[in-house]
XYZ file of C-alpha atoms in Angstrom:
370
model
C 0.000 0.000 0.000
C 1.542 3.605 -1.173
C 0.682 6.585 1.779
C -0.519 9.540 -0.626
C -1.394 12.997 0.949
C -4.263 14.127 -0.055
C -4.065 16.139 -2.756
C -2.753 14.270 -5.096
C -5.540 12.882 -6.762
C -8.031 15.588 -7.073
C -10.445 15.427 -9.443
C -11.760 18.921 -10.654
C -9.288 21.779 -11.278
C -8.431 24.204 -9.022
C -5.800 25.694 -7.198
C -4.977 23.188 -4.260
C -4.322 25.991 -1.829
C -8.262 27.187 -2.714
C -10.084 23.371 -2.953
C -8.222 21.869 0.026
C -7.880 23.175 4.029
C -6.145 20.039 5.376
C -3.610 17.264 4.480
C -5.005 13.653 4.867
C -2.982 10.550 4.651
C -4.921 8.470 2.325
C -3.439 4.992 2.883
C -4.403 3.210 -1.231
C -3.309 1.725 -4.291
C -2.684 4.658 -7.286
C -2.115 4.296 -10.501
C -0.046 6.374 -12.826
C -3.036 8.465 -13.549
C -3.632 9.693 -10.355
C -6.416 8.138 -10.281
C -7.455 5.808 -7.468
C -6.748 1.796 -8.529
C -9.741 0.316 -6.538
C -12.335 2.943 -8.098
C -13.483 1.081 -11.211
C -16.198 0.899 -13.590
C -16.024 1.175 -17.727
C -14.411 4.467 -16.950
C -11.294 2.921 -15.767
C -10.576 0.749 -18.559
C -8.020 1.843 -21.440
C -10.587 1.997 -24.757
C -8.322 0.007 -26.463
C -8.470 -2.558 -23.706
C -12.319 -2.033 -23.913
C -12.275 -2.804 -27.542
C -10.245 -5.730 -27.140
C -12.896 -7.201 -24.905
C -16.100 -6.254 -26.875
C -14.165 -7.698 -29.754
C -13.457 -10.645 -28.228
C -17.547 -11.379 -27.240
C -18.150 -11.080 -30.721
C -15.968 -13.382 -32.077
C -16.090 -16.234 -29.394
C -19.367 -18.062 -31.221
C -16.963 -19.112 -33.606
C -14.651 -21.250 -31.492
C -17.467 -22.368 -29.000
C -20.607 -22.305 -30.795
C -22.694 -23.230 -27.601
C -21.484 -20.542 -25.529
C -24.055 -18.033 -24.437
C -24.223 -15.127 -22.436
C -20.525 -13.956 -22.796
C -20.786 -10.351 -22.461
C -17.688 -7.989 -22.394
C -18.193 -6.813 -18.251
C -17.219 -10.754 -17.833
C -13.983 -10.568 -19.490
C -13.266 -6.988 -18.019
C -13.878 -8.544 -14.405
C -11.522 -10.869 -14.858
C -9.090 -8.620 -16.688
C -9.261 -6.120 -13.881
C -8.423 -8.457 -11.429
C -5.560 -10.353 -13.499
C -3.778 -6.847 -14.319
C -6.394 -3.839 -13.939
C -6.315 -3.722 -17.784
C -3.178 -3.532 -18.574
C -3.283 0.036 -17.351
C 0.296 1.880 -17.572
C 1.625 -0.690 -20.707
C 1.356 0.722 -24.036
C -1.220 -0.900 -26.379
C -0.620 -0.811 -30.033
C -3.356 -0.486 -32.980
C -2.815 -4.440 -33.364
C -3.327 -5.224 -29.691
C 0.116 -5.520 -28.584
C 0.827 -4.851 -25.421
C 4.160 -3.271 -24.539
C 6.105 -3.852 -21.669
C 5.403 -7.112 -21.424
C 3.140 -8.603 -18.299
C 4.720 -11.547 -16.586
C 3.618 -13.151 -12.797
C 5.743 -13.996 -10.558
C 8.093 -17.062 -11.042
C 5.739 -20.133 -9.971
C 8.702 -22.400 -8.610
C 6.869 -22.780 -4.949
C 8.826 -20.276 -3.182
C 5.527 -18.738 -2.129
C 6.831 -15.271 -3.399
C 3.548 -13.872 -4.854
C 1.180 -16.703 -2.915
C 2.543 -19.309 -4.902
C 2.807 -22.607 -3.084
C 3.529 -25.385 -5.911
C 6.555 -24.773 -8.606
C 5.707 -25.373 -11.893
C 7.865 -27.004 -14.572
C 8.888 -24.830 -17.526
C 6.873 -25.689 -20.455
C 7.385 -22.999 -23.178
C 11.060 -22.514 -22.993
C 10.311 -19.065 -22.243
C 8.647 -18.321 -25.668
C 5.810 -16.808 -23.828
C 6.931 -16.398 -19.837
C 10.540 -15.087 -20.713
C 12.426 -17.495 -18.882
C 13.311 -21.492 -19.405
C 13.339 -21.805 -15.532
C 10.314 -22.433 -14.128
C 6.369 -21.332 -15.378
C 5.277 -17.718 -14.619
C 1.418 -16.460 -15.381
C 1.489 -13.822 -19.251
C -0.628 -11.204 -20.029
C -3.781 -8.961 -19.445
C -5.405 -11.998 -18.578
C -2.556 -13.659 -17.102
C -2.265 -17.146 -18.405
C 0.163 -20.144 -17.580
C 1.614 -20.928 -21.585
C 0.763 -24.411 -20.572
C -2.604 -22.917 -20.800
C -2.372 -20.810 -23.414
C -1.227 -23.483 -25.819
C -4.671 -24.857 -25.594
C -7.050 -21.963 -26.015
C -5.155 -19.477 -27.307
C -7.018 -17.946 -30.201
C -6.242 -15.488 -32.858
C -8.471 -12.538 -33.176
C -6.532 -10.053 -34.864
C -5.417 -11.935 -37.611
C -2.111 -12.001 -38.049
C -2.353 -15.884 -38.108
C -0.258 -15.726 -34.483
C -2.247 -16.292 -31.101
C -0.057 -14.184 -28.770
C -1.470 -14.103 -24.983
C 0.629 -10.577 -24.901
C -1.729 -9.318 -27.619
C -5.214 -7.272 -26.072
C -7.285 -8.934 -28.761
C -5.823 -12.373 -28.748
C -6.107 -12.680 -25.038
C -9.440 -11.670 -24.903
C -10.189 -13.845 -27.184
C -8.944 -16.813 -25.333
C -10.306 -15.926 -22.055
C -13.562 -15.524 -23.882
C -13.212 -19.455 -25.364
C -11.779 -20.609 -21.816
C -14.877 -19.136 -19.368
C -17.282 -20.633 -22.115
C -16.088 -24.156 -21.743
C -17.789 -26.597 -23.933
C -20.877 -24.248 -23.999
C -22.036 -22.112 -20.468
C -24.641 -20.762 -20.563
C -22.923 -17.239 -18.117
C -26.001 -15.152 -17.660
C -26.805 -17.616 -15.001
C -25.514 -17.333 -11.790
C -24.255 -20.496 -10.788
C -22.396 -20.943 -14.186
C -20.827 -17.724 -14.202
C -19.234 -18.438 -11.053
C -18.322 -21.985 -12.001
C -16.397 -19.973 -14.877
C -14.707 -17.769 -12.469
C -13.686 -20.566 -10.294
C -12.210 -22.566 -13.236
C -9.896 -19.670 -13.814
C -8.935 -19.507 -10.219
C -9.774 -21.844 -7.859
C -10.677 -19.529 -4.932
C -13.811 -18.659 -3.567
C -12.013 -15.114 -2.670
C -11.401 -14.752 -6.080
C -14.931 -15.476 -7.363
C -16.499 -13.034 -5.536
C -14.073 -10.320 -6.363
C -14.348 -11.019 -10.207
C -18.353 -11.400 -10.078
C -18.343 -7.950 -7.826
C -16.381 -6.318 -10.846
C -18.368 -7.835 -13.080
C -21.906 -6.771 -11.531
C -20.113 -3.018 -11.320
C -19.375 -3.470 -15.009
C -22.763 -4.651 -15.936
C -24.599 -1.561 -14.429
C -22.515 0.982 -16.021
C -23.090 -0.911 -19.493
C -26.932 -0.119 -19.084
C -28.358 2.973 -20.391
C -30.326 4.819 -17.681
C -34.136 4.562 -17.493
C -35.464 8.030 -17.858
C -39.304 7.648 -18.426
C -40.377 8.748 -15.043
C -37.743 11.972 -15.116
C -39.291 15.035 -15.931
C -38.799 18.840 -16.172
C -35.806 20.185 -14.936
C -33.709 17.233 -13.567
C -34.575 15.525 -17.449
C -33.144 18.651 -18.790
C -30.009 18.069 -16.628
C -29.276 14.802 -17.508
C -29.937 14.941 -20.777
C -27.231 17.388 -21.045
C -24.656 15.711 -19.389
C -25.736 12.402 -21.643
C -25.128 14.261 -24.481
C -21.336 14.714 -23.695
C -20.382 11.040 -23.362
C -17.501 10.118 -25.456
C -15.969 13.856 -25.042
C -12.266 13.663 -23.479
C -11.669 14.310 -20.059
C -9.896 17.871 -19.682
C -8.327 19.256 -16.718
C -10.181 22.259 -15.936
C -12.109 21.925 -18.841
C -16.150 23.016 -19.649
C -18.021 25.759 -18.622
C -22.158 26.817 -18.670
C -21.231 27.481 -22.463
C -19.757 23.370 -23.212
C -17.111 22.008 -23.846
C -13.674 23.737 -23.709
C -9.523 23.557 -23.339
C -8.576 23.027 -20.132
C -5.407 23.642 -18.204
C -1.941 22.817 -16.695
C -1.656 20.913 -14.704
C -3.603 18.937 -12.566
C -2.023 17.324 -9.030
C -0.701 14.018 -11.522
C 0.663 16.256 -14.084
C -1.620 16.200 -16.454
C -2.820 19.211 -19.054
C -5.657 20.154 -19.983
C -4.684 22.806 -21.965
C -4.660 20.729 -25.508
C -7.399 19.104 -24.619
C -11.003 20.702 -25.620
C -13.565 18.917 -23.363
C -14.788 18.405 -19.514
C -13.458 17.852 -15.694
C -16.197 16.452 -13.607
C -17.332 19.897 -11.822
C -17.071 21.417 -15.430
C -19.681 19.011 -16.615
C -22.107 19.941 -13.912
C -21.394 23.369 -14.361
C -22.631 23.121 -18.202
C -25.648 20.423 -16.884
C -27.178 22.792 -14.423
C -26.276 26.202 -16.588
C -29.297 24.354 -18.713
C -31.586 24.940 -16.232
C -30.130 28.387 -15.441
C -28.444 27.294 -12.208
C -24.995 28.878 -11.755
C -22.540 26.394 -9.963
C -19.266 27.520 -8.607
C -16.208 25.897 -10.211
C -14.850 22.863 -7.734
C -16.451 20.065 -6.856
C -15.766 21.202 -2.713
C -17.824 24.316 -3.804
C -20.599 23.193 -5.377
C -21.281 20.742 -2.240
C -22.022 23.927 -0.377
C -25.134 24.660 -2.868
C -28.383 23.792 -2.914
C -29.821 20.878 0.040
C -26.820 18.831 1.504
C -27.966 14.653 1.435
C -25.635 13.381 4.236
C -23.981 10.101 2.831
C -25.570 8.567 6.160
C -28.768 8.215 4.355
C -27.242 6.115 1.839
C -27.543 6.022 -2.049
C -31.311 4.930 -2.137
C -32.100 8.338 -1.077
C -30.558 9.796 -4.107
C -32.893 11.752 -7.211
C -31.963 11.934 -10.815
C -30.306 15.037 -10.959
C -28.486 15.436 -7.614
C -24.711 15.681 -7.636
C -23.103 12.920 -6.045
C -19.789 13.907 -4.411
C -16.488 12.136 -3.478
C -14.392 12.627 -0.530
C -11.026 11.439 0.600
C -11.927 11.758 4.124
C -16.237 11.257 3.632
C -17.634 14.187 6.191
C -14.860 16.823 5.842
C -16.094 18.738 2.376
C -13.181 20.712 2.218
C -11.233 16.967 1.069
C -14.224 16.282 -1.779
C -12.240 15.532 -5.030
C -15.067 14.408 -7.279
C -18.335 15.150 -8.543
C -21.089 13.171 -11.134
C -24.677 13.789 -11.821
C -27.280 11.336 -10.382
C -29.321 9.506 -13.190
C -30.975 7.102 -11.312
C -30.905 3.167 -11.204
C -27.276 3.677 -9.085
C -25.666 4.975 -12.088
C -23.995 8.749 -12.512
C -23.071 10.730 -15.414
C -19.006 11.006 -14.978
C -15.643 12.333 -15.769
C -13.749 10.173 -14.048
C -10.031 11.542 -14.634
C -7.468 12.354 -17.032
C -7.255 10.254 -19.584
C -11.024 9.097 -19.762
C -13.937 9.991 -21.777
C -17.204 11.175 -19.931
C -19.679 7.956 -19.479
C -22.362 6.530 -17.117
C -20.849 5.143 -14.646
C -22.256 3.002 -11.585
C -22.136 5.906 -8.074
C -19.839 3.071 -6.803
C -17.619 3.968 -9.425
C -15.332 6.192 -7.353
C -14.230 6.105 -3.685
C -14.891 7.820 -0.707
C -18.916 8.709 -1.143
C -19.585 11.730 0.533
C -23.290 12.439 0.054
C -25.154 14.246 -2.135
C -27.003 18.278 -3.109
C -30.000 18.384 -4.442
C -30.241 21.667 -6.497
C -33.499 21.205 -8.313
């Protein structure tokens, strides 16, 4: 676990000395993004990664013509799990993947949690070394695996477990079996468990999986009317626009700036942070929000996070904290849609989506301004 202080991961841009009054030790996992590793829905997954997998769902009749209910949250679940999607390798148009990702050396040491050395079958064509097996890949494979589902989806007539596509592929083939049937229950988690035989395991795959699911859906909006419809419809209308540091205003879309806490600019980038989308969402309604997301908790009625989520409207804000109950350390802000899902821009580096609220850490409550 890496100690971070606490402003090292904000969200929405602003100056630090205006958006935060205290220092927190945050005590998590953070990725080169500065975003925060266990906060995870579609929004955290590399598009080309995304791709991969959606690819990979529609190509997997072919090899197992009995499979059903392969969907691509099932192969992100496992894939965030296995190597949180290959986040901080570089991806190439053909699915490469770039450094390489290798386990640790299965040879029973228990280095990693491995118990039971494994004799070198690949002579390191796939695992790097002759001396011993070691897990490859997104999807992290033993090449005594591989060699007998390994598919090739991106056809360069090679089935490469370090290739996006490829591996999705054959994970895709592999959870299918001779023909589950994974939107049931009990076969979906027989799946899981044949990759991994751990009951731990299971249940943190299926949880990602479930998370996935519900930001896949589209939000149910027939019972939404007047202004908080107007709202969302808004901030709908903006998925797929880059995430900008300090970008968006009540006018849309804009170029951001330099540089938020992780180093990242916004200034080539013409689109939204998440307080600049609800800025341009509520300016719809004429509703003038202040510019950080610790600001715009102070508007409008405060919804404790004590209630819980069920209490939530389409239309609130949903906010974020580092320390839940101290404003002044809210990094984050979406828009409420209903159905537990939030209209978000998650972080640099990410495009604005629906997202499930559980998407981020550290829920701090709500405002309802409508």
């Amino acid at each position: 676990m890496t100690v971070l202080l606490l402003f090292t991961a904000v969200c929405c841009a602003a100056p630090v000395s205006n958006t935060l009054s205290v220092f927190v030790a945050l005590k998590t996992e953070v990725q080169d993004n500065g975003g925060i590793a266990d906060a995870g829905t579609s929004a955290d997954i590399p598009s080309r990664m995304l791709a991969a997998y959606k690819k990979a769902v529609q190509k997997v009749g072919k090899h197992v013509p009995k499979c059903r209910g392969m969907r691509w949250p099932v192969l992100a679940g496992i894939a965030k799990v296995e190597s949180n999607h290959a986040i901080g390798r570089n991806v190439a148009g053909n699915g490469d993947i770039r450094p390489r990702i290798y386990g640790v050396l299965l040879n029973g040491s228990g280095a990693g949690g491995n118990t039971t050395a494994f004799a070198d079958t690949d002579g390191g064509k796939w695992d790097g070394t002759a001396s011993g097996e070691r897990a490859v890949g997104p999807f992290q494979f033993l090449p005594s695996t591989w060699e007998g589902i390994g598919k090739d989806a991106n056809g360069d007539r090679r089935a490469d477990p370090h290739n996006a596509d490829d591996a999705a592929l054959g994970a895709a083939a592999y959870l299918c079996g001779n023909g589950r049937d994974l939107a049931k229950r009990p076969q979906l988690k027989a799946a899981v468990l044949q990759y991994n035989h751990s009951s731990e395991y299971v249940a943190n795959v299926v949880g990602w999986i479930d998370q996935y699911t519900a930001a896949a859906k589209g939000p149910a909006l027939k019972d939404v009317s007047g202004k908080a419809r107007t709202v969302i419809e808004a901030a709908l209308a903006q998925k797929g626009v880059p995430y900008s540091w300090g970008g968006g205003n009540a006018n849309g879309k804009s170029y951001g700036i330099c540089c938020s806490p992780s180093g990242k600019s916004g200034a080539d980038i013409k689109g939204f942070d998440c307080s600049g989308l609800a800025v341009y969402a509520y300016a719809k309604v004429g509703v003038r929000l202040p510019r950080t997301a610790a600001a715009q908790a102070g508007i409008g009625r405060r919804i404790p996070a004590g209630l819980g989520k069920s209490v939530l409207k389409p239309g609130d804000l949903v906010f974020y904290a580092y320390a839940p109950g101290l404003d002044s350390t809210i990094y984050h802000v979406g828009i409420y849609v209903g159905g537990g899902q939030m209209v978000n821009a998650a972080r640099p580096g990410t495009r604005v989506r629906l997202d499930a609220v559980d998407a981020m850490s550290g829920y701090a409550g709500g405002a309802r301004l409508l």
